XYZ file of C-alpha atoms in Angstrom:
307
model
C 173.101 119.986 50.080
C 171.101 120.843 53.175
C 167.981 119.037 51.804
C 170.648 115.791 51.700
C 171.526 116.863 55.506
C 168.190 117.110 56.274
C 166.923 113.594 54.838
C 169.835 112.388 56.617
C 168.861 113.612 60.221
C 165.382 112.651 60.202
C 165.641 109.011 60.694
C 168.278 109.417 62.646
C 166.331 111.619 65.622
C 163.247 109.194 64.982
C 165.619 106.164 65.854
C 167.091 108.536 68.989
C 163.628 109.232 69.991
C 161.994 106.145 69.920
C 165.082 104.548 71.918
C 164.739 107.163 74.828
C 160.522 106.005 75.083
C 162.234 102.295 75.581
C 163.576 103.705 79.442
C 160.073 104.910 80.577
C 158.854 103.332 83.849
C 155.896 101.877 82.820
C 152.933 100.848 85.965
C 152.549 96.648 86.513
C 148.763 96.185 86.340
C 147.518 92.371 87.184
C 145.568 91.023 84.843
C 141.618 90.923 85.827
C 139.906 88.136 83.764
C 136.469 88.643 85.732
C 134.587 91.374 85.708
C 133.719 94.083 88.470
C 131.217 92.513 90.924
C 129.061 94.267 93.729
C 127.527 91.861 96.910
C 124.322 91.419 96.794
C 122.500 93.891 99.625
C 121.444 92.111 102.322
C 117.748 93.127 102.569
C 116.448 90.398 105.292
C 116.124 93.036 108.187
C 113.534 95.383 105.576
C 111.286 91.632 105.078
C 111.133 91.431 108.850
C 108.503 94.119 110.541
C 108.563 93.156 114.024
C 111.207 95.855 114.893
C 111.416 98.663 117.644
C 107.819 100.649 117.391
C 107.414 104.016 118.765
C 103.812 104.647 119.140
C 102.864 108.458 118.365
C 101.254 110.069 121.561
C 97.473 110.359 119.858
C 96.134 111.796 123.249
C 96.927 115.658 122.643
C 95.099 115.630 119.348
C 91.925 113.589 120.942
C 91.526 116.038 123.929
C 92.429 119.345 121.609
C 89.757 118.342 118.502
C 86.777 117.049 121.072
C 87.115 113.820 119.041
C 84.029 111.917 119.414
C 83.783 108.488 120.786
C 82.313 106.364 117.633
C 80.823 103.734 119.994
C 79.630 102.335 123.333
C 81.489 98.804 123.177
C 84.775 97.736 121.609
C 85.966 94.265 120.328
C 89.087 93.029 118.475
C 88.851 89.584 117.370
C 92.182 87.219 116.574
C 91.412 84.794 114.533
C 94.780 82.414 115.673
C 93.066 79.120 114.100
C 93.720 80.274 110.447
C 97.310 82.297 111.480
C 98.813 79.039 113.156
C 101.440 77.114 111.006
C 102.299 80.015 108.732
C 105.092 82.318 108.135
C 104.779 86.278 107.046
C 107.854 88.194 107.347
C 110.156 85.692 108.526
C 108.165 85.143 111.391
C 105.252 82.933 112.316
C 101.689 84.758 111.220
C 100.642 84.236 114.983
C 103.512 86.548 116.130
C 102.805 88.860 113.230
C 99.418 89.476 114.090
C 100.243 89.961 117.817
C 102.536 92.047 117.252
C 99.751 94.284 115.193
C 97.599 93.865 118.508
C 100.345 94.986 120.140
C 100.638 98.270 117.762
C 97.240 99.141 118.248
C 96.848 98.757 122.056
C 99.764 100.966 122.797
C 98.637 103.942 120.576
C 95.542 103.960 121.918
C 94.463 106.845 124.562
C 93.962 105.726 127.600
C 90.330 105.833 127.656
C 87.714 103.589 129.886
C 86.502 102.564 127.232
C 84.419 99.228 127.718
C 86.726 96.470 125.398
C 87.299 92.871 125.105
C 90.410 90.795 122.934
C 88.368 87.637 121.341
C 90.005 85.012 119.571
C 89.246 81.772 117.276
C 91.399 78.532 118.244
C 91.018 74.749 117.676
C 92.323 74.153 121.116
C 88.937 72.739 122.180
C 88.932 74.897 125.079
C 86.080 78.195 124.600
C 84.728 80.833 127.492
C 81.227 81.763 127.239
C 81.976 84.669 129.362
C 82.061 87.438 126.548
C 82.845 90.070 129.899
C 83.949 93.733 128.618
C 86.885 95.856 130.950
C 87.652 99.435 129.727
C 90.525 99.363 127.303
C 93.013 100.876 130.016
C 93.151 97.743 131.582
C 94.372 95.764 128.757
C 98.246 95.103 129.207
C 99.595 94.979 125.490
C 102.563 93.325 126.762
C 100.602 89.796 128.490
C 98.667 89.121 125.386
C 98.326 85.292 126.505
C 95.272 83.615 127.353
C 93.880 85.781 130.271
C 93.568 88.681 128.057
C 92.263 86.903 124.974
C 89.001 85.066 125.684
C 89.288 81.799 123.573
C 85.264 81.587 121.839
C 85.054 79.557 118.781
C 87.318 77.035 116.706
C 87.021 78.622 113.781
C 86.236 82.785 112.676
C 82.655 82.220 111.587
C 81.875 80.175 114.369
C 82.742 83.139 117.211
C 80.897 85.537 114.484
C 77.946 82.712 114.660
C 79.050 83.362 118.664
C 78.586 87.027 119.035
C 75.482 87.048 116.647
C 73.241 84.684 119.219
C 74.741 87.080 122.659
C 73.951 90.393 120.277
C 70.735 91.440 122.564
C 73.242 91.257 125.209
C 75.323 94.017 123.769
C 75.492 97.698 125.520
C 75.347 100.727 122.404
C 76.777 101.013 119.490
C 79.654 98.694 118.789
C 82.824 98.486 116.958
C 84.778 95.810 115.746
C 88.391 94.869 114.754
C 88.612 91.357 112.725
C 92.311 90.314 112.236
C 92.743 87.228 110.257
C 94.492 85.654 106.986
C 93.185 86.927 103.832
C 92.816 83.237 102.645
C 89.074 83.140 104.612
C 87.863 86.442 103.681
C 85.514 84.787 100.804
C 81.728 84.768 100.238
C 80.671 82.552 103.662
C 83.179 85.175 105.813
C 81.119 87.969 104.335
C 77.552 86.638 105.140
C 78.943 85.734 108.609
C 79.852 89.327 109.291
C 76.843 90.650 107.291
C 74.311 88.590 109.593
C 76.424 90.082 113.011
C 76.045 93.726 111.814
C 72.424 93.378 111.107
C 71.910 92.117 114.646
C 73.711 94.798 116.063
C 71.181 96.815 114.216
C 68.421 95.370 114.943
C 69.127 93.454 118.500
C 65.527 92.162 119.208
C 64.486 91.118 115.522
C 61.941 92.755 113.139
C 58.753 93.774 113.292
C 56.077 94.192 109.872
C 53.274 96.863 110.398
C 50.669 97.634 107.797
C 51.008 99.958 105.001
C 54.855 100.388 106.293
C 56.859 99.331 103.708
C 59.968 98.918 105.989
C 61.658 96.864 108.202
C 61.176 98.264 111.695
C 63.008 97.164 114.782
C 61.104 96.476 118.538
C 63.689 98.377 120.015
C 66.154 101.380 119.722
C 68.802 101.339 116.942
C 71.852 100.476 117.911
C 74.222 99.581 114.690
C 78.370 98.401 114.301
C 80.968 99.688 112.615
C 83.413 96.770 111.783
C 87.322 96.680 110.479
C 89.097 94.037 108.819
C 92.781 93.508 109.073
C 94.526 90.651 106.542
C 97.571 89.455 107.336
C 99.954 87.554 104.278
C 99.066 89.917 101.676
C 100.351 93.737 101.287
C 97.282 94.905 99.435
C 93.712 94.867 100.896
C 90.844 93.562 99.878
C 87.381 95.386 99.146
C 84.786 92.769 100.035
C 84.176 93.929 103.388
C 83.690 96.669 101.962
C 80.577 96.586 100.449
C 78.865 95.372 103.644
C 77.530 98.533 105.149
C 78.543 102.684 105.218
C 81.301 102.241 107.926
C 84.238 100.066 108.183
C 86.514 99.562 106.100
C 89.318 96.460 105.014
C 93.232 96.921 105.618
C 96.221 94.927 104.858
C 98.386 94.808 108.253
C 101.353 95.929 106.512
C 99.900 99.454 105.846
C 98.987 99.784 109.486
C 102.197 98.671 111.117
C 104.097 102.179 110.938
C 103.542 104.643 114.238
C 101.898 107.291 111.723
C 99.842 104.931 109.706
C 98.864 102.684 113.335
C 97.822 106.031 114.842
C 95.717 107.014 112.113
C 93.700 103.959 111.723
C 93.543 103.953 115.559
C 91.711 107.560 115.602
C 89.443 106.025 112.659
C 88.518 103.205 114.636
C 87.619 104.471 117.938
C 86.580 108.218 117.063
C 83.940 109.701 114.489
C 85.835 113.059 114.625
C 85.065 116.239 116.260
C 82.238 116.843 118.466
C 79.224 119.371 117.479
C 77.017 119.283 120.537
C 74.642 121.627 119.598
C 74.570 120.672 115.812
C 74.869 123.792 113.925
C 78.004 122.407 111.898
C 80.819 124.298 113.722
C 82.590 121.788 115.738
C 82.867 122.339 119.466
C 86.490 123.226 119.664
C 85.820 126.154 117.591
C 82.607 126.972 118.269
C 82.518 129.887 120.168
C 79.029 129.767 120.812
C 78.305 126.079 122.035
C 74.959 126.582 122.574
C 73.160 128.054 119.664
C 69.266 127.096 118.584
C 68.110 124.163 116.535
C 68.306 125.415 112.709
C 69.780 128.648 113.628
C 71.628 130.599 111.005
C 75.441 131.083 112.055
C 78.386 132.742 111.365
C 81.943 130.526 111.085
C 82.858 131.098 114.675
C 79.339 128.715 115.468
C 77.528 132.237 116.417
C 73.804 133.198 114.998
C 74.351 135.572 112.202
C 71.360 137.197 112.889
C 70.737 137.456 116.911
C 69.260 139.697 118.093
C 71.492 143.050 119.298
């Protein structure tokens, strides 16, 4: 009988059950036919690189490592003919590549260092007054015609330029070339090529008997020339291959304060001084004036003098 009772009640507490579920508040979702969708990041202000700069202070570390001057004359060359009409950035090329001169004229020390800003135009208008002024003088923020001095139409003419006024040339020089990577081909090359050799050898060559090299009518002088390419973030090696110093750089790698102040040091310094050349630089050498070929210790001291 209870097995009758019990077959009885179990429908009849499933039926109670399932009626209470019926008066559960239940949550009003809207429908969503589309699915979950994120805006796209707006990424325009990381394309554009002509934003605040604040040029590292390179001054301490040139006066505290004796950096060496690496030459006697400095020139940057613009080349605005091949810039002009094109965009980098979201900005005209010209006002990208200014903006590098800019960069690279405010991290530099103030030194009186003899300088000059050339540039290539089509204007029609060209100074054949190559004049240096030391590199303190140069206001990075009036880069307009009085501080550039307009020479040549195109790049390889003011290379062609510089080549024919090389004799006239004080030291050892260094040069900056700024310029679309479009022109840096074969005829570029040979154009910057020829200029270095001048620099080497200012006054031509001269063939002596039983000399099997070229040897020059006057003192050595030499160049150590950069490229910078604008419109391209990776550089290209063909400068490269020229001579033993200078090297090619895409603008984009120089453009932050650390990497500008780098290149900066690497274009205007050889590194520490070691006047008395015994391979302990002067800044640590605690015994600046030690004899040619001596023997010396680490602290630039002769590791056998005399007691």
């Amino acid at each position: 009988m209870k097995s009758d009772l019990l077959k009885l009640l179990l429908p009849i507490t499933t039926l109670f059950l399932a009626g209470c579920s019926g008066f559960e508040r239940t949550i009003d979702v809207p429908e969503r036919t589309l699915l979950t969708s994120i805006d796209e990041y707006n990424t325009s202000l990381n394309k554009r690189s002509l934003h605040i700069f604040d040029p590292l202070n390179i001054e301490p570390r040139v006066n505290q490592l004796q950096l060496e001057r690496r030459a006697d004359q400095f020139t940057l060359i613009a080349d605005w003919t091949t810039l002009k009409g094109k965009e980098y950035r979201g900005v005209p090329s010209t006002d990208y590549a200014e903006e590098v001169v800019r960069r690279f004229l405010v991290t530099a020390p103030n030194t009186n260092l003899e300088s000059r800003l050339l540039a290539a135009n089509d204007l029609g208008q060209f100074s054949s007054d190559f004049s240096f002024k030391p590199l303190s003088k140069i206001d990075p923020y009036q880069l307009d015609s009085e501080q550039f001095q307009f020479v040549a139409e195109d790049l390889i003419s003011l290379l062609n330029a510089l080549h024919q006024q090389s004799t006239q040339v004080k030291g050892f020089q260094t040069l900056v070339i700024l310029t679309d990577w479009s022109v840096v081909d074969e005829n570029l090359v040979n154009a910057i090529d020829r200029l270095r050799q001048a620099y080497r050898y200012p006054e031509g060559h001269l063939i002596q008997s039983k000399t099997p090299k070229w040897m020059s009518q006057k003192e050595l002088k030499g160049s150590c020339i950069f490229l910078i390419g604008v419109s391209n973030s990776l550089s290209r090696s063909l400068i490269d291959q020229i001579g033993d110093c200078g090297f090619s750089s895409a603008a984009d790698k120089i453009m932050p304060p650390e990497q500008m102040a780098h290149f900066v040091e690497r274009v205007l310094y050889k590194g520490p001084k070691d006047s008395d050349g015994d391979g302990v630089f002067d800044y640590k050498d605690q015994c600046p004036s030690t004899a040619l070929n001596a023997l010396v210790n680490f602290n630039g001291c002769e590791k056998f003098a005399d007691e």
